[in-house]
Short mmCIF file of N, CA and C in Angstrom, two decimals:
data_model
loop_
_atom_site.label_atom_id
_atom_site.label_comp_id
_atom_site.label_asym_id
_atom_site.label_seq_id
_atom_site.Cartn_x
_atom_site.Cartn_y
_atom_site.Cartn_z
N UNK A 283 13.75 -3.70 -4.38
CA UNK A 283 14.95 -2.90 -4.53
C UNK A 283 14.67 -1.71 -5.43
N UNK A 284 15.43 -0.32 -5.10
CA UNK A 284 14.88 0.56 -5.87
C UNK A 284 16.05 0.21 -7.20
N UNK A 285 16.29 1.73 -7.70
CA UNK A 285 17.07 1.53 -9.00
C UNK A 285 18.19 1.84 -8.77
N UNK A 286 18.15 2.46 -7.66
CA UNK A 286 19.86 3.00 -6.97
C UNK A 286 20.43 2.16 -6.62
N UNK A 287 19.85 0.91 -6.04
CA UNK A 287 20.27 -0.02 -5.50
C UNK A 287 19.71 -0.11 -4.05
N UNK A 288 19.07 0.99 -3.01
CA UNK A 288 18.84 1.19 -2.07
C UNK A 288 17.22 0.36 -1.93
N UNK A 289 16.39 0.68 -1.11
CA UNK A 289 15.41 0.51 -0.79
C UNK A 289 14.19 1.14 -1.25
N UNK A 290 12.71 0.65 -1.67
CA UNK A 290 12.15 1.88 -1.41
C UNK A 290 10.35 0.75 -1.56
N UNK A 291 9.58 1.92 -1.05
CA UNK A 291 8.19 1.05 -0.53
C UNK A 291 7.48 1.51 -1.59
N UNK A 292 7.63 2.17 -2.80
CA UNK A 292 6.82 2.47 -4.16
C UNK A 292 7.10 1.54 -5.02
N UNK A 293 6.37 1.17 -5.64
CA UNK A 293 6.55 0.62 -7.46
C UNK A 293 7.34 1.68 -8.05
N UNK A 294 6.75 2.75 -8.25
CA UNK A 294 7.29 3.94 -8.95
C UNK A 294 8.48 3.64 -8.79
N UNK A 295 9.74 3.63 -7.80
CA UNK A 295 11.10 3.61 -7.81
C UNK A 295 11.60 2.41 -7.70
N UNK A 296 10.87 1.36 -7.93
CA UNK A 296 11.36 -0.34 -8.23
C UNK A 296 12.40 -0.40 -9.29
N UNK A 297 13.02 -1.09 -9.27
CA UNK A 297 14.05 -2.16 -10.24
C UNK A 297 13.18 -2.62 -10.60
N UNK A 298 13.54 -2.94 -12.13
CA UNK A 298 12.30 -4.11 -12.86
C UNK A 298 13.86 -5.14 -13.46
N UNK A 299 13.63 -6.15 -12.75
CA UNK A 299 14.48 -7.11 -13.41
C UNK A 299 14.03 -7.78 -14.82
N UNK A 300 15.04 -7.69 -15.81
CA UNK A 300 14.78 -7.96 -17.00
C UNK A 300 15.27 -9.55 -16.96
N UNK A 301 16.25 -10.22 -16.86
CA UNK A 301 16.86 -11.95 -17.17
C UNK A 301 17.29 -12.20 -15.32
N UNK A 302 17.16 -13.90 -15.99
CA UNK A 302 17.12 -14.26 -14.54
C UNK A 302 18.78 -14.09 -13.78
N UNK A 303 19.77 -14.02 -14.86
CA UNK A 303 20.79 -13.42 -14.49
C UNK A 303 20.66 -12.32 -13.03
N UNK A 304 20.43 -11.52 -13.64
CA UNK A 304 20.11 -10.33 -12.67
C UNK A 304 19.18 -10.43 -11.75
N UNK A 305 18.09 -11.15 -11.72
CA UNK A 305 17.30 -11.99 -10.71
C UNK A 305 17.80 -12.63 -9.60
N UNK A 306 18.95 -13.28 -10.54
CA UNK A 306 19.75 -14.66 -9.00
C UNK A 306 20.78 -12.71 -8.45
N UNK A 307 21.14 -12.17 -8.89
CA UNK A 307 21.55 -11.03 -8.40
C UNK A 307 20.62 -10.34 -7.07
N UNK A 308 19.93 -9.68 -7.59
CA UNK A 308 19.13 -8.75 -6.99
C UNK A 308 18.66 -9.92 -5.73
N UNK A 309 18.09 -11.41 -5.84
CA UNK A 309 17.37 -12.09 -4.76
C UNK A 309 18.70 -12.19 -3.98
N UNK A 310 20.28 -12.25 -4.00
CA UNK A 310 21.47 -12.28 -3.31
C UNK A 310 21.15 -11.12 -2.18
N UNK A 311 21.64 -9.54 -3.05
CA UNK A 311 21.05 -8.56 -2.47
C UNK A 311 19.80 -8.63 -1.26
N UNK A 312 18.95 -9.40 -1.44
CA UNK A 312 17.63 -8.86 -0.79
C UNK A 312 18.15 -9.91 0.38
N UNK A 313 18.48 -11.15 0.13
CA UNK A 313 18.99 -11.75 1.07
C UNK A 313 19.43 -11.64 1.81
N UNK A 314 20.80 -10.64 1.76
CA UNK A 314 22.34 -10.63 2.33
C UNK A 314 21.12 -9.11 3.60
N UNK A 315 20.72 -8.03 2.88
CA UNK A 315 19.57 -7.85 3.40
C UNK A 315 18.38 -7.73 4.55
N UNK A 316 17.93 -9.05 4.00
CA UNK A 316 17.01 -9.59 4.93
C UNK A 316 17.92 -10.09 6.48
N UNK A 317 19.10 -11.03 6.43
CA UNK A 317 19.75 -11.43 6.65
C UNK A 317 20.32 -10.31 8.05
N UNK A 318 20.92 -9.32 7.35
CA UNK A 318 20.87 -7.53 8.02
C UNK A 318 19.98 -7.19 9.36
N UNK A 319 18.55 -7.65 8.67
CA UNK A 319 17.46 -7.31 9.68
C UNK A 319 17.66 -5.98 9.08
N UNK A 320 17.76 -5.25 7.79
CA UNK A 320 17.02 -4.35 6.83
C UNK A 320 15.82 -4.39 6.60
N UNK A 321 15.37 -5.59 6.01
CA UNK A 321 13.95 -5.81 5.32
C UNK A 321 13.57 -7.16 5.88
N UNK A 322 12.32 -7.33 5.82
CA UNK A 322 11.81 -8.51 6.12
C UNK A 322 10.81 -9.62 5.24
N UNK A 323 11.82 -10.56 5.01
CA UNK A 323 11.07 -11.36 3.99
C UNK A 323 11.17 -10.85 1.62
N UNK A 324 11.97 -10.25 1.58
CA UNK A 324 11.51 -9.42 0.79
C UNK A 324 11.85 -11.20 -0.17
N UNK A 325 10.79 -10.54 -1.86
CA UNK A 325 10.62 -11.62 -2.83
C UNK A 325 10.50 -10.83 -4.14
N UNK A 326 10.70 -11.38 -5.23
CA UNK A 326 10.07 -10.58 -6.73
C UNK A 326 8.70 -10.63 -6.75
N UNK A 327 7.89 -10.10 -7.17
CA UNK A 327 6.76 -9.64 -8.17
C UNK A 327 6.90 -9.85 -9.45
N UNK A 328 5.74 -10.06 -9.91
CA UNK A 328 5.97 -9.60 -11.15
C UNK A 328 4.61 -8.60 -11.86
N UNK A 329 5.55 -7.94 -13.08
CA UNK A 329 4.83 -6.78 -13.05
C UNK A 329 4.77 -6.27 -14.64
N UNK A 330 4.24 -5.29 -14.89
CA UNK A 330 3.79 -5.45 -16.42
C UNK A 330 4.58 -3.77 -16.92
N UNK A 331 4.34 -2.96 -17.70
CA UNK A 331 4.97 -1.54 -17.71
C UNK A 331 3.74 -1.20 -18.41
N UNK A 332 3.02 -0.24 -18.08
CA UNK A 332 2.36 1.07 -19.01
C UNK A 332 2.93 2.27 -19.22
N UNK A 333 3.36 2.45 -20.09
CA UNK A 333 4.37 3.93 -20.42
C UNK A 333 5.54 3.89 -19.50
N UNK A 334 5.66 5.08 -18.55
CA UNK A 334 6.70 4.50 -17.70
C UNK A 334 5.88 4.12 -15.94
N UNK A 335 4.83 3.76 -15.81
CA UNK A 335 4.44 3.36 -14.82
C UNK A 335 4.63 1.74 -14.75
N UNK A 336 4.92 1.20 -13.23
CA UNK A 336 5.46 0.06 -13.44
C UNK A 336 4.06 -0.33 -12.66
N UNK A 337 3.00 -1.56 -12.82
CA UNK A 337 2.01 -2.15 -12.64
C UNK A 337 2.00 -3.96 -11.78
N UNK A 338 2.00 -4.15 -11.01
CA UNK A 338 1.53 -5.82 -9.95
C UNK A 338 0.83 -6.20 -11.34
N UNK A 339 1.32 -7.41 -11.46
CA UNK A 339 0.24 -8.01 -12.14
C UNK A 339 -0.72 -8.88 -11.03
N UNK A 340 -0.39 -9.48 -10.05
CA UNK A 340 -1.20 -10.07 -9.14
C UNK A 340 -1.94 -9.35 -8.29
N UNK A 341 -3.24 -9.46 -8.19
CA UNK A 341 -3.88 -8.63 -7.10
C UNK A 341 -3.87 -8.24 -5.76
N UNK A 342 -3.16 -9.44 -5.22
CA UNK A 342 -2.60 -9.34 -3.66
C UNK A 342 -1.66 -8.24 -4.04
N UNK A 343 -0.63 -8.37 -4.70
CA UNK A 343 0.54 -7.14 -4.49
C UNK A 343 -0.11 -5.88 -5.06
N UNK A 344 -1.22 -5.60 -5.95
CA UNK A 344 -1.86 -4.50 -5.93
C UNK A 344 -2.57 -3.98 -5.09
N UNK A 345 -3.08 -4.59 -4.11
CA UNK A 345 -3.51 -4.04 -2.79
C UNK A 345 -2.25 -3.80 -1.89
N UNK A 346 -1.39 -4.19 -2.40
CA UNK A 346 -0.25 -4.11 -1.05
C UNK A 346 0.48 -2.56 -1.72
N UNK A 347 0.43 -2.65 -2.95
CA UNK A 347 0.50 -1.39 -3.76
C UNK A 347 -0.22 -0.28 -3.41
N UNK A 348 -1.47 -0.47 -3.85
CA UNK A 348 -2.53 0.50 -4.26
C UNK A 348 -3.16 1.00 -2.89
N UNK A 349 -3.33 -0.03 -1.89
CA UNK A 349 -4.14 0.12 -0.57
C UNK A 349 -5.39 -0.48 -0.64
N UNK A 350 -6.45 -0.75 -0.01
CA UNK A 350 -7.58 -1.23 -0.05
C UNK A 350 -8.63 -1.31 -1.22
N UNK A 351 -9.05 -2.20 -1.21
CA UNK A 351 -10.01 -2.96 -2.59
C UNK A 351 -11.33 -1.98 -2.63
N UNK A 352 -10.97 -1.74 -1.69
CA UNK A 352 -12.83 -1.23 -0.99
C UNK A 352 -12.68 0.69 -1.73
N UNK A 353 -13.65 1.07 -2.49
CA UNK A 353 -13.95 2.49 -2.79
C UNK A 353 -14.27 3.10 -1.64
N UNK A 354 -13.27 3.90 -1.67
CA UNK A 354 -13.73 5.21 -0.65
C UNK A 354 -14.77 6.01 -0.45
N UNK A 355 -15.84 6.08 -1.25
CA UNK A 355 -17.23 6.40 -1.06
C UNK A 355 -18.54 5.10 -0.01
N UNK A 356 -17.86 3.92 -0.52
CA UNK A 356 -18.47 3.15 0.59
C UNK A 356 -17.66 2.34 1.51
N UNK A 357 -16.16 2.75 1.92
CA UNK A 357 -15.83 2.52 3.41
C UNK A 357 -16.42 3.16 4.56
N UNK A 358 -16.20 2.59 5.91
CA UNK A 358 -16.59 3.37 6.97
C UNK A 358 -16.23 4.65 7.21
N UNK A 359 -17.38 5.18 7.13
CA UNK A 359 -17.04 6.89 7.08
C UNK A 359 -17.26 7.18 8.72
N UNK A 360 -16.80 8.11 9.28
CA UNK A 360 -16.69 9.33 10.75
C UNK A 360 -18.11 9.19 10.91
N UNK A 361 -18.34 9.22 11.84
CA UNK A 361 -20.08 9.68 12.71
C UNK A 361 -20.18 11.20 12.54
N UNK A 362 -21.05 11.40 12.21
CA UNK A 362 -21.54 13.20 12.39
C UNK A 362 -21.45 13.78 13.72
N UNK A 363 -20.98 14.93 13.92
CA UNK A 363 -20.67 15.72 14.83
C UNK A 363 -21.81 15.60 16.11
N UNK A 364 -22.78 15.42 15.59
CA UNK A 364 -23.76 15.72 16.85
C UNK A 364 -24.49 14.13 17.52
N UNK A 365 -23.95 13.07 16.58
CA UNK A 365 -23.65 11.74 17.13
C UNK A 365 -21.93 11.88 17.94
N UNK A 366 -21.33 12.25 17.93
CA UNK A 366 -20.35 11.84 19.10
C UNK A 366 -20.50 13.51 20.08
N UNK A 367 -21.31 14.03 20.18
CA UNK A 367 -21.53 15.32 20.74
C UNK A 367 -20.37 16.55 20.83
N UNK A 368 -19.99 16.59 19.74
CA UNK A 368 -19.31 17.84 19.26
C UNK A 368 -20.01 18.91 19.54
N UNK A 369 -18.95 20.01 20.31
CA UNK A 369 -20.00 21.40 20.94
C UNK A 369 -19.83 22.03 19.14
N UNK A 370 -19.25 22.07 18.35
CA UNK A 370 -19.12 22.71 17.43
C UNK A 370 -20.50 22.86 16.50
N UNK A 371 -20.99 21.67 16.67
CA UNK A 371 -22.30 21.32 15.95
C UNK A 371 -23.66 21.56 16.76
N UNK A 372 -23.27 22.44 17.40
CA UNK A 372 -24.79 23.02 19.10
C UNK A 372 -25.91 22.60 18.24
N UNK A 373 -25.73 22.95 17.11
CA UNK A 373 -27.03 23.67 16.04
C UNK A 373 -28.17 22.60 15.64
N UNK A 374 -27.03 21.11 15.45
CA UNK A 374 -28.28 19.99 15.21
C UNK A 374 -28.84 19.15 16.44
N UNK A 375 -29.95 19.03 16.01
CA UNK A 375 -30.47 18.30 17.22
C UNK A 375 -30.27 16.84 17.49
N UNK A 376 -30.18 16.76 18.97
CA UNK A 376 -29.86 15.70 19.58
C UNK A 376 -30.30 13.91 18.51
N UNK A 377 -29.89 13.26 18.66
CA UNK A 377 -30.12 12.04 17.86
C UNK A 377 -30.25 10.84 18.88
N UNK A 378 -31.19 10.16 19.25
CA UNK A 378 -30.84 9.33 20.17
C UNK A 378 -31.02 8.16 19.37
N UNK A 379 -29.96 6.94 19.64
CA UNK A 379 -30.54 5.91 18.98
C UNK A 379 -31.43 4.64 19.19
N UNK A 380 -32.27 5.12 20.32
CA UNK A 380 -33.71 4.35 20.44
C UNK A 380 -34.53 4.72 20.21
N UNK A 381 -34.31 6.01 19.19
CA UNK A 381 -35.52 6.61 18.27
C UNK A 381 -36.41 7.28 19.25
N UNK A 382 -36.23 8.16 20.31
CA UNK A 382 -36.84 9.02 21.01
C UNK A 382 -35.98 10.07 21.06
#
């Protein structure tokens, strides 16, 4: 739930429930909700604060946060232009991959 009360797919604009008061609240909400066929499945987290950034403490919801575990320098990167034969790349030479 965001802070408006509406929806939203960031941490950044999360509700951070403080007592379970407001907990049995907000899980009503997500219910009544789910219920809607609004959202699907929705549950609490829990989460920590650095300044005003709000933080997963569990790692599953930080990937569901953050996006993939994996560094972007060694995910699967694009084939080079003159491996899928891009006319743009005339310039490099052919590559075959049975090494002839």
């Amino acid at each position: 739930l965001a802070k408006d009360g509406g929806w939203t797919a960031t941490l950044a604009g999360s509700r951070v429930i403080e007592n379970d008061d407001e907990l049995a609240q907000m899980k009503a909400l997500a219910d009544a909700a789910a219920k809607a066929a609004i959202v699907v499945e929705p549950y609490p987290i829990d989460v920590t604060r650095d300044g005003d950034e709000i933080r997963p403490v569990r790692y599953r919801e930080r990937i569901r946060a953050y996006g993939p575990s994996i560094h972007p320098d060694f995910a699967k990167q694009d084939a080079a232009g003159h491996f899928k034969g891009d006319e743009e790349d005339d310039d490099a030479p052919p590559v075959f991959l049975n090494g002839v």
